[in-house]
XYZ file of C-alpha atoms in Angstrom:
765
model
C -21.895 -35.197 -30.604
C -21.833 -32.160 -28.181
C -22.193 -33.141 -24.794
C -23.336 -29.658 -23.208
C -22.304 -31.536 -19.613
C -18.546 -31.659 -21.057
C -16.430 -28.341 -20.206
C -15.199 -27.094 -22.966
C -12.501 -24.497 -21.620
C -8.941 -23.423 -22.452
C -7.125 -26.643 -21.881
C -9.062 -28.130 -24.824
C -6.021 -25.832 -26.580
C -3.287 -27.552 -24.849
C -5.074 -31.301 -25.299
C -4.862 -30.983 -29.421
C -2.091 -33.070 -31.056
C -0.581 -30.556 -33.250
C 2.223 -32.788 -33.801
C 0.173 -35.081 -36.184
C -1.824 -33.377 -38.054
C -1.799 -35.902 -40.851
C -1.420 -32.922 -43.318
C 0.927 -30.150 -44.895
C 0.605 -26.699 -46.436
C 0.624 -26.648 -50.104
C 3.759 -24.716 -50.993
C 5.718 -27.780 -51.143
C 5.562 -31.683 -51.114
C 6.387 -34.012 -48.395
C 7.850 -37.806 -48.527
C 8.226 -40.621 -45.863
C 11.171 -42.685 -46.882
C 12.340 -46.426 -45.218
C 16.324 -46.992 -44.991
C 17.962 -48.126 -46.656
C 16.165 -48.511 -49.777
C 14.664 -45.471 -49.962
C 11.249 -46.385 -50.798
C 8.473 -44.361 -50.319
C 6.032 -45.104 -47.766
C 4.071 -41.995 -47.426
C 3.601 -38.796 -49.403
C 1.504 -35.500 -49.816
C -1.590 -35.424 -51.940
C 0.016 -32.692 -53.598
C 2.443 -34.704 -56.160
C 0.545 -34.200 -59.256
C 1.043 -30.401 -59.172
C 4.445 -30.190 -58.320
C 6.245 -33.374 -59.179
C 3.986 -35.233 -62.617
C 3.308 -38.248 -60.599
C 0.511 -39.340 -58.670
C 0.652 -40.446 -55.123
C -0.276 -44.300 -56.191
C 2.638 -43.604 -58.667
C 5.176 -43.130 -56.125
C 3.827 -45.130 -52.886
C 6.051 -48.203 -52.523
C 8.927 -47.047 -55.273
C 12.383 -45.853 -54.355
C 12.872 -41.938 -54.246
C 15.190 -42.670 -57.108
C 12.307 -43.161 -59.540
C 12.034 -38.795 -59.213
C 15.517 -38.299 -60.119
C 18.670 -39.340 -62.853
C 21.595 -41.639 -61.378
C 24.081 -38.465 -60.865
C 21.290 -36.708 -58.565
C 20.521 -39.896 -56.496
C 24.411 -40.298 -55.724
C 24.414 -36.833 -54.548
C 21.178 -37.032 -52.466
C 22.955 -40.225 -50.856
C 26.217 -38.134 -49.977
C 24.696 -35.231 -48.562
C 22.674 -37.941 -46.616
C 25.676 -39.375 -45.417
C 27.601 -36.032 -44.861
C 24.730 -34.248 -42.910
C 23.832 -34.978 -39.225
C 19.974 -34.824 -39.930
C 18.572 -36.877 -36.138
C 15.618 -34.996 -35.400
C 17.055 -31.581 -36.818
C 15.543 -30.848 -40.453
C 18.505 -29.713 -42.551
C 18.948 -28.151 -46.288
C 20.875 -31.151 -48.233
C 20.843 -30.008 -51.662
C 18.720 -28.591 -54.561
C 18.084 -30.998 -57.159
C 15.784 -31.372 -60.413
C 12.934 -33.704 -59.769
C 9.762 -35.449 -61.195
C 8.682 -35.543 -65.113
C 9.402 -32.085 -65.898
C 12.745 -31.887 -63.966
C 11.779 -29.218 -61.917
C 14.258 -28.009 -58.836
C 13.526 -28.537 -55.349
C 15.439 -27.534 -52.053
C 15.623 -30.686 -50.410
C 15.177 -30.620 -46.704
C 15.281 -33.596 -44.412
C 15.353 -35.161 -41.007
C 14.802 -38.524 -39.454
C 12.032 -39.581 -37.045
C 10.617 -42.658 -35.780
C 13.123 -44.456 -37.857
C 11.950 -43.120 -40.357
C 13.436 -40.471 -43.301
C 11.526 -37.724 -44.052
C 12.018 -35.048 -47.184
C 10.420 -31.856 -47.821
C 10.607 -30.612 -51.398
C 10.136 -26.762 -51.822
C 10.335 -25.208 -55.296
C 13.427 -23.568 -55.294
C 14.249 -19.872 -55.818
C 17.965 -20.424 -55.309
C 19.145 -17.049 -54.929
C 22.574 -15.893 -57.182
C 25.478 -14.591 -55.327
C 25.053 -11.307 -54.762
C 21.663 -11.641 -52.821
C 23.454 -14.432 -51.065
C 26.043 -11.731 -50.202
C 23.513 -9.217 -49.478
C 21.590 -11.426 -46.817
C 24.989 -12.154 -45.250
C 25.849 -8.597 -44.725
C 22.194 -7.998 -43.093
C 22.903 -10.646 -40.532
C 25.909 -9.537 -39.680
C 24.769 -5.845 -38.978
C 22.054 -7.353 -37.372
C 24.082 -9.482 -35.149
C 26.594 -6.569 -34.306
C 23.571 -4.294 -33.368
C 22.298 -6.746 -31.244
C 25.476 -7.028 -29.342
C 26.306 -3.224 -29.055
C 22.359 -2.220 -27.665
C 23.010 -0.629 -24.490
C 19.511 -2.308 -22.801
C 17.098 -5.346 -23.539
C 14.665 -3.287 -25.121
C 17.057 -1.654 -27.512
C 18.678 -5.522 -28.050
C 14.691 -6.549 -29.200
C 14.069 -3.445 -30.906
C 17.507 -4.251 -33.542
C 16.501 -7.983 -33.965
C 12.852 -6.562 -34.689
C 14.373 -4.219 -37.748
C 16.636 -6.685 -38.551
C 14.421 -9.437 -39.256
C 11.812 -7.196 -41.021
C 14.604 -6.000 -43.293
C 15.179 -9.631 -44.042
C 12.110 -10.730 -44.817
C 9.660 -7.809 -45.804
C 6.805 -8.543 -43.412
C 4.283 -5.773 -42.661
C 4.954 -6.443 -39.035
C 7.589 -7.585 -37.137
C 7.418 -8.219 -33.284
C 9.714 -9.280 -30.395
C 7.029 -10.902 -27.984
C 8.916 -12.114 -24.523
C 7.145 -14.408 -21.896
C 6.037 -13.326 -18.517
C 6.425 -15.744 -15.594
C 2.918 -16.432 -15.382
C 3.005 -17.863 -19.014
C 1.661 -14.177 -20.543
C 3.452 -12.601 -23.264
C 4.315 -8.688 -24.004
C 5.301 -7.361 -27.139
C 8.664 -5.792 -26.228
C 9.658 -4.601 -29.337
C 7.944 -3.649 -32.866
C 8.780 -2.818 -36.019
C 6.035 -2.216 -38.756
C 4.145 -0.346 -41.852
C 3.297 2.886 -40.138
C -0.507 2.268 -41.848
C -1.021 -0.733 -39.135
C -1.821 -0.004 -35.204
C 0.906 -0.558 -32.620
C 0.946 -3.824 -30.746
C 3.843 -2.554 -28.525
C 3.802 -3.102 -25.158
C 0.495 -5.400 -25.544
C 0.003 -8.280 -23.094
C -1.297 -11.206 -24.650
C -2.651 -14.239 -22.601
C -0.803 -17.597 -21.862
C -3.746 -19.826 -23.779
C -2.685 -17.907 -26.791
C 0.073 -20.133 -26.968
C -0.967 -23.559 -26.050
C 1.340 -25.712 -24.001
C 2.286 -28.546 -26.705
C 2.564 -25.344 -29.070
C 5.226 -23.847 -26.576
C 7.099 -27.085 -26.747
C 7.387 -27.433 -30.658
C 8.740 -23.619 -30.438
C 11.565 -25.418 -28.785
C 12.182 -27.857 -31.250
C 11.643 -26.155 -34.268
C 12.954 -22.311 -34.578
C 11.453 -21.360 -37.137
C 7.654 -21.577 -38.336
C 6.356 -20.068 -41.959
C 2.723 -20.082 -42.915
C 2.986 -18.172 -46.315
C -1.034 -18.030 -46.721
C -3.640 -18.491 -43.663
C -5.904 -19.279 -46.148
C -4.343 -22.388 -47.272
C -6.217 -26.095 -47.840
C -4.526 -28.386 -46.210
C -3.147 -31.146 -48.543
C -3.683 -34.704 -46.718
C -0.669 -37.563 -46.568
C -1.233 -40.786 -47.997
C 0.416 -43.853 -46.488
C 1.366 -47.235 -48.266
C -1.371 -48.866 -46.203
C -4.090 -47.821 -43.473
C -2.146 -49.496 -40.802
C 1.044 -48.600 -41.465
C 3.595 -48.081 -38.401
C 4.360 -44.449 -40.048
C 0.853 -43.682 -38.805
C 0.630 -40.990 -37.349
C 3.364 -39.212 -38.613
C 5.185 -36.979 -36.160
C 6.118 -34.059 -37.934
C 6.989 -31.764 -35.128
C 10.637 -30.949 -36.857
C 8.889 -30.561 -40.558
C 8.574 -27.155 -41.713
C 5.697 -27.973 -44.021
C 3.518 -29.278 -41.145
C 0.145 -27.976 -41.459
C -1.292 -25.783 -38.592
C -4.135 -25.808 -35.714
C -7.156 -24.630 -37.513
C -7.629 -22.827 -34.054
C -4.682 -21.394 -34.607
C -5.126 -20.061 -38.448
C -8.626 -18.985 -36.915
C -6.845 -16.839 -34.559
C -4.294 -15.511 -37.503
C -7.320 -14.581 -39.665
C -9.285 -12.597 -36.551
C -5.991 -10.570 -36.024
C -6.205 -9.576 -39.940
C -2.727 -11.308 -40.839
C -2.833 -12.957 -44.306
C 0.896 -14.565 -43.549
C 2.941 -15.521 -40.598
C 6.134 -16.428 -39.667
C 7.693 -16.845 -35.923
C 11.511 -17.664 -34.921
C 11.656 -18.945 -31.458
C 14.247 -17.306 -28.713
C 15.439 -19.845 -26.213
C 17.443 -19.231 -23.262
C 18.927 -21.882 -21.226
C 17.018 -24.793 -22.590
C 13.723 -22.389 -22.040
C 11.283 -20.793 -24.463
C 12.202 -17.134 -23.689
C 10.290 -15.584 -26.456
C 9.235 -15.390 -30.013
C 10.341 -12.818 -32.799
C 6.309 -13.239 -34.626
C 5.910 -12.072 -37.794
C 2.497 -10.932 -39.318
C 1.587 -9.988 -43.328
C -1.563 -8.022 -43.665
C -1.657 -7.068 -47.320
C -1.567 -10.888 -48.703
C 0.087 -14.232 -48.630
C 4.015 -14.064 -48.167
C 6.386 -16.628 -49.042
C 10.015 -16.752 -48.553
C 12.836 -18.800 -50.457
C 15.067 -21.215 -47.758
C 17.848 -19.268 -47.610
C 15.939 -16.406 -46.045
C 14.263 -18.494 -43.663
C 17.711 -20.095 -42.962
C 19.084 -16.615 -42.378
C 16.502 -15.945 -40.163
C 16.557 -19.163 -37.918
C 20.709 -18.500 -37.685
C 19.992 -15.273 -36.783
C 17.364 -16.817 -33.585
C 19.970 -19.228 -32.630
C 23.020 -16.210 -32.603
C 20.654 -13.549 -30.559
C 19.259 -16.625 -28.206
C 23.038 -16.739 -26.956
C 23.008 -13.158 -26.393
C 19.958 -12.677 -24.390
C 21.096 -14.278 -21.269
C 24.358 -11.911 -21.739
C 21.944 -8.820 -22.051
C 20.082 -9.672 -19.040
C 23.244 -10.175 -16.906
C 24.784 -7.043 -18.027
C 22.103 -5.318 -17.159
C 21.502 -7.122 -13.609
C 25.331 -6.791 -13.286
C 25.295 -2.731 -13.549
C 22.460 -2.545 -10.813
C 24.647 -4.960 -8.870
C 27.816 -2.961 -8.994
C 25.493 0.241 -8.006
C 23.781 -2.038 -5.026
C 27.641 -2.979 -3.669
C 28.857 0.485 -4.164
C 26.041 1.697 -1.962
C 26.808 -1.663 0.672
C 30.018 -0.561 0.918
C 29.161 2.376 2.025
C 26.764 1.342 4.523
C 28.986 -0.927 6.109
C 31.594 1.730 6.418
C 29.312 3.605 7.786
C 27.948 1.176 10.356
C 31.782 0.739 11.217
C 32.651 3.989 11.892
C 29.241 4.705 14.125
C 29.911 2.017 15.851
C 25.826 1.573 15.332
C 24.255 -0.750 12.972
C 21.032 1.523 12.826
C 22.790 4.762 13.101
C 24.790 3.765 10.296
C 21.798 2.453 8.094
C 19.787 5.905 8.651
C 21.897 8.923 9.896
C 24.145 9.126 6.823
C 24.198 9.239 3.287
C 23.639 7.044 1.535
C 21.247 5.224 3.852
C 18.905 2.693 2.834
C 16.212 4.510 0.899
C 19.315 4.795 -1.393
C 19.753 1.315 -1.800
C 16.635 0.072 -2.948
C 13.917 2.233 -4.473
C 11.146 2.094 -2.384
C 8.642 4.628 -0.771
C 10.007 4.120 2.385
C 12.400 1.883 4.886
C 11.741 0.622 8.177
C 14.551 -0.529 10.212
C 13.453 -3.163 13.262
C 16.603 -3.854 15.553
C 17.587 -4.407 18.932
C 13.960 -2.883 20.092
C 14.464 0.178 17.731
C 11.947 1.103 14.788
C 13.115 3.607 12.634
C 10.707 4.598 9.793
C 12.061 6.685 6.928
C 10.187 7.685 3.798
C 6.376 6.889 3.210
C 5.790 3.654 5.755
C 2.793 2.613 7.793
C 2.304 3.546 11.399
C 4.828 2.051 13.774
C 2.561 -0.053 15.287
C 1.352 -1.358 11.897
C 4.919 -1.987 11.209
C 5.282 -3.883 14.707
C 2.196 -6.050 13.709
C 3.859 -7.001 10.282
C 6.982 -7.741 11.861
C 4.994 -10.052 14.204
C 3.053 -11.758 11.640
C 6.743 -12.286 9.425
C 7.754 -13.816 12.613
C 5.116 -16.091 12.707
C 4.816 -17.008 9.263
C 7.645 -16.556 6.602
C 10.020 -18.906 7.390
C 12.667 -17.484 4.963
C 15.439 -14.748 5.473
C 14.029 -12.805 2.402
C 10.341 -12.430 1.679
C 9.259 -10.219 -1.127
C 5.948 -9.276 -2.778
C 4.309 -6.471 -4.861
C 1.124 -7.679 -3.791
C 1.323 -7.777 -0.030
C -2.283 -7.633 0.835
C -2.842 -11.027 -0.998
C -0.707 -12.465 1.833
C -1.638 -10.181 4.855
C -4.940 -8.267 4.329
C -4.535 -6.454 7.560
C -2.718 -4.057 5.327
C -5.161 -3.272 3.156
C -5.937 0.319 4.498
C -2.406 1.303 3.869
C -2.075 -0.430 0.495
C -1.552 3.352 -1.141
C 2.137 3.171 0.985
C 2.818 -0.313 1.467
C 1.560 -2.550 -1.884
C 4.894 -4.019 -2.020
C 7.099 -5.358 0.607
C 10.714 -6.609 1.015
C 11.505 -8.286 4.364
C 15.228 -9.013 5.244
C 14.960 -10.864 8.692
C 18.112 -10.510 10.448
C 17.725 -12.669 13.422
C 16.259 -16.147 13.624
C 15.128 -15.539 17.070
C 14.511 -11.915 17.829
C 12.576 -9.688 15.485
C 15.024 -7.526 13.632
C 14.054 -6.852 10.754
C 14.682 -4.285 7.479
C 11.616 -3.128 5.780
C 11.250 -1.785 2.236
C 7.485 -0.775 1.152
C 6.413 0.333 -2.280
C 3.358 1.978 -2.876
C 0.292 1.142 -4.583
C 0.922 1.191 -8.785
C -2.365 1.178 -10.336
C -1.628 -0.312 -13.602
C -3.597 -0.263 -16.568
C -2.414 -3.723 -18.433
C -3.175 -3.522 -21.727
C -4.159 -6.832 -23.604
C -4.588 -7.726 -27.480
C -7.931 -8.149 -26.759
C -10.074 -9.743 -23.598
C -7.685 -12.185 -22.138
C -10.239 -14.545 -20.950
C -10.854 -16.350 -24.239
C -14.247 -17.725 -24.229
C -15.110 -21.286 -25.687
C -17.757 -21.181 -28.305
C -20.093 -23.747 -29.309
C -20.419 -24.060 -32.766
C -23.580 -25.911 -34.616
C -23.782 -28.598 -31.695
C -20.127 -29.102 -31.363
C -17.436 -28.795 -28.665
C -15.299 -26.606 -30.420
C -12.528 -23.705 -29.191
C -12.701 -21.099 -31.495
C -10.381 -18.329 -30.795
C -11.345 -15.101 -29.813
C -12.404 -12.380 -32.993
C -11.691 -9.219 -31.141
C -8.118 -8.112 -30.859
C -8.951 -4.251 -29.745
C -6.872 -3.334 -26.794
C -8.893 -4.231 -24.083
C -7.772 -2.581 -20.617
C -7.591 -4.490 -17.136
C -7.412 -2.064 -13.986
C -4.823 -3.986 -11.747
C -4.829 -2.310 -7.904
C -3.130 -3.330 -4.539
C -0.072 -4.322 -6.823
C 3.261 -2.231 -6.731
C 6.032 -2.602 -9.366
C 7.555 -5.724 -8.581
C 11.045 -6.614 -6.707
C 13.604 -7.438 -9.530
C 16.308 -10.487 -8.846
C 19.046 -8.135 -8.867
C 17.088 -6.314 -5.702
C 16.476 -9.192 -3.879
C 19.934 -10.423 -4.617
C 21.255 -6.931 -3.079
C 19.107 -7.269 -0.094
C 20.437 -10.640 0.632
C 24.025 -9.554 0.197
C 23.250 -6.857 2.651
C 21.844 -8.897 5.289
C 25.189 -11.381 5.273
C 27.258 -8.188 5.140
C 25.335 -6.880 8.181
C 25.607 -10.380 10.129
C 29.572 -10.134 9.282
C 29.891 -7.165 10.822
C 27.747 -7.829 13.936
C 29.675 -11.145 14.472
C 33.318 -9.394 13.374
C 31.698 -6.526 16.256
C 31.073 -9.148 18.971
C 34.549 -10.890 18.529
C 36.160 -7.720 18.431
C 34.288 -6.234 22.003
C 34.996 -9.522 23.194
C 38.601 -9.287 23.008
C 38.421 -5.394 24.028
C 36.842 -6.877 27.197
C 39.264 -9.348 27.638
C 42.134 -6.521 27.461
C 40.136 -4.097 29.432
C 39.798 -7.224 32.380
C 43.220 -7.916 32.239
C 44.147 -3.793 32.152
C 41.962 -3.495 35.120
C 43.595 -6.819 37.545
C 46.577 -5.612 36.557
C 45.958 -1.492 37.569
C 43.765 -2.782 41.041
C 46.777 -4.626 41.946
C 49.140 -2.012 41.234
C 46.925 0.544 43.077
C 46.797 -2.117 46.099
C 50.685 -2.579 45.951
C 51.228 0.986 45.797
C 48.892 2.095 48.539
C 49.873 -0.450 50.970
C 53.770 0.668 50.221
C 53.171 4.037 50.750
C 51.250 3.909 53.818
C 54.701 2.826 55.378
C 56.702 6.020 54.932
C 53.924 7.981 55.657
C 53.003 6.172 58.942
C 56.415 7.398 59.453
C 56.027 10.941 58.931
C 52.857 10.913 60.981
C 54.734 9.388 63.811
C 57.722 11.185 63.761
C 55.756 14.613 63.538
C 53.723 13.738 66.748
C 57.361 12.747 68.235
C 58.860 16.045 67.659
C 55.410 17.753 69.190
C 55.728 15.333 72.408
C 59.706 15.857 72.901
C 61.050 19.103 71.885
C 57.447 21.227 71.959
C 58.585 23.387 74.487
C 61.591 24.386 72.429
C 59.393 25.558 69.466
C 57.518 28.660 68.862
C 54.137 28.785 68.224
C 54.527 28.878 64.533
C 57.050 25.665 64.375
C 54.149 23.512 66.469
C 51.359 25.256 64.140
C 53.664 23.666 60.626
C 54.122 20.412 62.973
C 50.399 20.093 63.604
C 49.954 20.556 59.540
C 51.890 18.214 58.528
C 50.196 15.302 61.109
C 46.927 17.124 59.624
C 48.446 16.315 56.063
C 49.544 13.086 56.936
C 46.056 11.879 58.715
C 44.518 13.120 55.194
C 46.930 11.280 52.670
C 45.892 8.084 54.680
C 42.642 8.237 54.388
C 43.092 9.396 50.522
C 45.472 5.861 50.438
C 42.771 3.872 52.132
C 40.082 4.929 50.234
C 42.056 4.433 47.199
C 43.100 0.648 48.627
C 39.402 -0.299 49.568
C 38.498 1.130 46.002
C 41.389 -1.306 44.365
C 39.839 -4.048 46.888
C 36.153 -3.530 45.329
C 37.795 -4.081 41.665
C 39.764 -7.103 42.764
C 37.541 -9.180 45.117
C 35.546 -12.109 43.668
C 31.756 -11.242 44.392
C 29.633 -13.392 46.648
C 26.677 -14.277 44.890
C 23.494 -14.998 46.917
C 19.887 -14.009 47.490
C 19.880 -10.819 49.169
C 16.470 -9.490 51.048
C 17.310 -5.705 50.513
C 14.602 -4.493 53.042
C 16.482 -6.107 55.731
C 19.996 -4.878 54.401
C 18.466 -1.159 54.271
C 17.119 -1.694 57.683
C 20.932 -2.675 59.098
C 22.440 0.443 56.902
C 19.745 2.595 58.654
C 20.310 1.528 62.202
C 24.191 1.988 61.641
C 23.674 5.729 60.639
C 21.169 6.565 63.320
C 23.268 8.572 65.345
C 24.137 10.629 62.023
C 20.132 10.901 61.176
C 19.050 11.644 65.040
C 21.783 14.214 64.659
C 20.871 16.283 61.595
C 17.399 15.628 62.032
C 16.666 13.405 58.540
C 13.603 11.541 57.875
C 14.062 8.361 56.252
C 11.050 7.280 54.183
C 10.557 3.931 52.283
C 7.111 3.934 50.482
C 7.281 -0.099 49.674
C 9.423 -2.468 50.953
C 12.378 -3.326 48.626
C 12.865 -6.700 46.778
C 14.945 -9.641 47.011
C 17.927 -9.613 44.188
C 20.776 -11.869 43.399
C 24.110 -10.102 44.768
C 26.962 -9.528 47.037
C 25.117 -8.435 50.164
C 27.958 -6.780 51.917
C 28.869 -4.648 48.532
C 24.937 -4.244 47.890
C 25.178 -2.847 51.599
C 27.868 -0.291 50.588
C 25.942 1.275 47.922
C 23.097 2.221 50.181
C 25.132 3.323 53.034
C 27.219 5.377 50.667
C 24.253 6.925 49.066
C 22.124 7.862 52.017
C 25.305 8.798 54.124
C 25.439 11.566 51.013
C 22.227 12.289 51.342
C 22.330 12.890 55.077
C 25.665 15.376 54.377
C 24.601 18.005 51.789
C 21.322 18.876 53.305
C 20.817 22.189 54.704
C 16.964 22.457 54.744
C 15.180 22.628 58.096
C 13.400 19.704 57.475
C 15.342 17.000 55.652
C 14.227 13.982 54.673
C 15.643 10.814 52.346
C 13.613 8.430 50.387
C 14.612 5.192 49.217
C 12.869 3.096 46.742
C 12.673 0.935 44.091
C 10.633 -0.203 40.551
C 9.861 -3.411 38.633
C 11.193 -2.762 35.045
C 12.026 -4.916 31.683
C 13.435 -4.174 28.726
C 14.790 -5.574 25.174
C 18.304 -4.830 26.160
C 18.828 -4.956 30.135
C 15.852 -7.858 30.504
C 13.785 -8.117 33.727
C 15.450 -5.576 36.729
C 14.933 -3.666 39.390
C 15.170 0.241 39.355
C 16.498 1.392 43.109
C 16.738 5.491 43.764
C 17.578 7.663 46.847
C 16.274 10.907 46.782
C 16.954 13.819 49.004
C 16.014 17.479 49.574
C 19.314 18.438 49.858
C 21.571 21.282 48.241
C 21.631 19.616 44.413
C 24.259 19.407 41.889
C 25.244 21.366 39.324
C 24.113 20.079 35.957
C 27.914 20.379 34.760
C 29.289 18.494 36.830
C 26.667 15.501 37.563
C 29.538 13.168 35.569
C 32.228 14.288 37.308
C 31.154 13.540 41.134
C 31.447 9.770 39.797
C 35.132 10.451 39.061
C 37.303 9.199 42.308
C 38.896 12.069 44.727
C 36.016 14.590 42.890
C 34.868 16.846 45.432
C 32.830 19.185 44.839
C 32.874 21.391 47.955
C 36.091 22.552 50.530
C 37.831 19.703 52.467
C 35.871 20.690 55.712
C 32.817 22.026 54.244
C 29.377 19.656 55.038
C 31.812 17.198 57.017
C 34.637 16.821 54.833
C 35.861 13.431 53.030
C 37.726 12.333 50.315
C 35.614 11.779 47.541
C 35.557 7.869 47.053
C 32.499 7.045 48.092
C 30.416 7.776 44.809
C 32.877 5.747 42.943
C 32.754 2.858 45.075
C 29.553 2.741 44.649
C 29.574 3.241 40.832
C 32.038 0.347 40.582
C 29.895 -1.700 42.780
C 26.776 -1.156 40.888
C 28.816 -2.040 37.573
C 30.429 -5.366 38.963
C 27.086 -6.515 39.119
C 26.062 -5.821 35.731
C 23.989 -2.504 36.439
C 24.318 0.998 35.824
C 24.219 4.421 38.048
C 23.397 7.728 37.554
C 22.001 11.175 38.892
C 19.621 13.604 38.297
C 19.403 16.883 40.554
C 18.671 20.305 40.365
C 20.399 23.034 42.552
C 18.621 23.784 45.341
C 15.989 20.930 44.948
C 17.312 18.085 45.936
C 18.718 15.276 44.180
C 17.943 11.829 43.081
C 20.570 8.868 42.675
C 19.206 5.745 40.808
C 20.651 2.338 40.140
C 19.603 -0.733 38.446
C 20.661 -4.598 39.602
C 18.890 -7.527 37.740
C 16.252 -9.537 38.944
C 15.200 -12.858 40.581
C 11.595 -14.267 40.105
C 11.021 -14.272 44.116
C 8.507 -11.971 45.628
C 8.241 -9.498 48.746
C 8.274 -11.291 52.020
C 5.146 -11.556 53.514
C 3.818 -9.140 56.057
C 5.881 -6.270 55.113
C 4.860 -2.429 55.284
C 6.313 0.722 54.343
C 9.056 2.217 56.776
C 9.731 5.688 58.826
C 12.683 6.393 60.440
C 13.330 9.554 62.261
């Protein structure tokens, strides 16, 4: 009795034991034989009409009762020659029963018994067999030549309809979620098209799919048939219940029959399409104008075609993916070349053609690498992208994340679903937030179902009977917040690009390390050469200087004024040459000497530098300003003091204002590129530096003014300051406007210490 409290849902179909129906379809007879004596232990109840024998006359008797000795010998020979373990095969055609009617015998073994199906034979003549062969061969060739999977399926549907003459033939492909979609169709023009209709997974229950894997072809010639019960030699015989998984005559679930009737089908046939041991799809055939039976040879041809094309499905899918992969590889090679030439990953991916927007079909791309965020195409705002990256870093562990419905995973993106319903994210670094992101826009899809996909459970007359839906009119479902799904080849291409970028970066790191080693070695050699050269040059130069003095002292009274002036010029030139050599020697030492790293109180060092420069400050009338105390850093004390000394001395020297001042200050900064560091500046209100010379001033011996202007000098101070700062891992640069003053900026790494307590700003006169 039906219990209303017991839930009746779609799993009722999944629990139906359709492989042991206990009955068959009436267009043939079925017998279960024991071996080797061929005793009939089960028989279908329709033997009187087909064989002229009552079931009771056959049960317990030998199968030989139905045939003569020669036929029996042929039957036994066929059994010995064919492999029919769990596979139903045609054995031979024999005259059986009282009237000697011709039957096709199809046999297989199951549960240790021999199951023989008898179908009235409609053996074709040789010309028909040849015609069927040509049709199958033509179908296989057409499928092989089809350029796409859809074209392949269309060729298959056309070939099966031509072979079978069904009113409608569809190729039905299963989706990942178990639902199916009609991807190809051949039909009579009088009938409505089912092409591209979706069908819910419940239309083909789990155990039915399992049977499709075992039995490649299933025919129902007349959906209005009356099931024929199986009768056994005894009610408790071990053969009961009989597993008919491989039997062509197996009776069909009444739910499936009602389903077909509701669709308007009078007959049906299905051919399994199996890829790598998994049910990929079906060739579904429907006849709407009446019953439709097929002889065994046509069914065998269709089953053979199903086997052959199943082998081609993987090749077709692989060929489509291979073509896409070749295209991806071509663009990837161009991107890698661009990154190598540009010596910049971000520039190589974004600033040339092709770029990442050409690599994978998407509405927009975000390149988030080493603190840079480059957005291309249509993407969410940068702030939203940063938040998304933070979520990816916390919640997604895999290096590749692909979804066609991002709002389901990350609800904060919902306001931007119009442009970012789909996301393909590639993480380039496990420790830093370096990502490539492709966004796909929302595609508001109208999925056309063959009836409402929510199949209701209907209670009939107080019994828990699940009936299939009665309506197969197109039922439309509006799907929002989804994008076109990412194909497997696209995800694979993104993964390959990730590997290529990582390999390139590693190569660049190795190459940079090698170049740095060579540069270090070259600098050491150059510094050594400069030291030796400057030292060796000073000896003859000192001799020239001394001999010039000797000539003036010993022969001055014998020289005229012009001669004396020439000797004095020689003395001045040797003095200048010695100053240049001293500067070169000092620059060489700065490059060669090991740095002594200690914690340095820059405020105290600045105080000492200002005291040393006090005479020049008083003479020039320059005001020193220090708005805030300078911090402590880890550095070489003497070298850092020299940087401040050179920069302040320059600021004093190149100033033509009446009220001169020099300001020294610092600020604390942090960046992804340089980490925590201090930015120092030395600012003046002096003469300024033309923009075109602001890089040249850091070259050794480069002066912008005459030898004796602004106190003279050899032009090495800024070069030495630059060398010292760079050896400390910092950088130095200048900003200036002619007539409005100059600011020199330089950076040094920060250490975690505080300013010395009790400090105040300083002012020096």
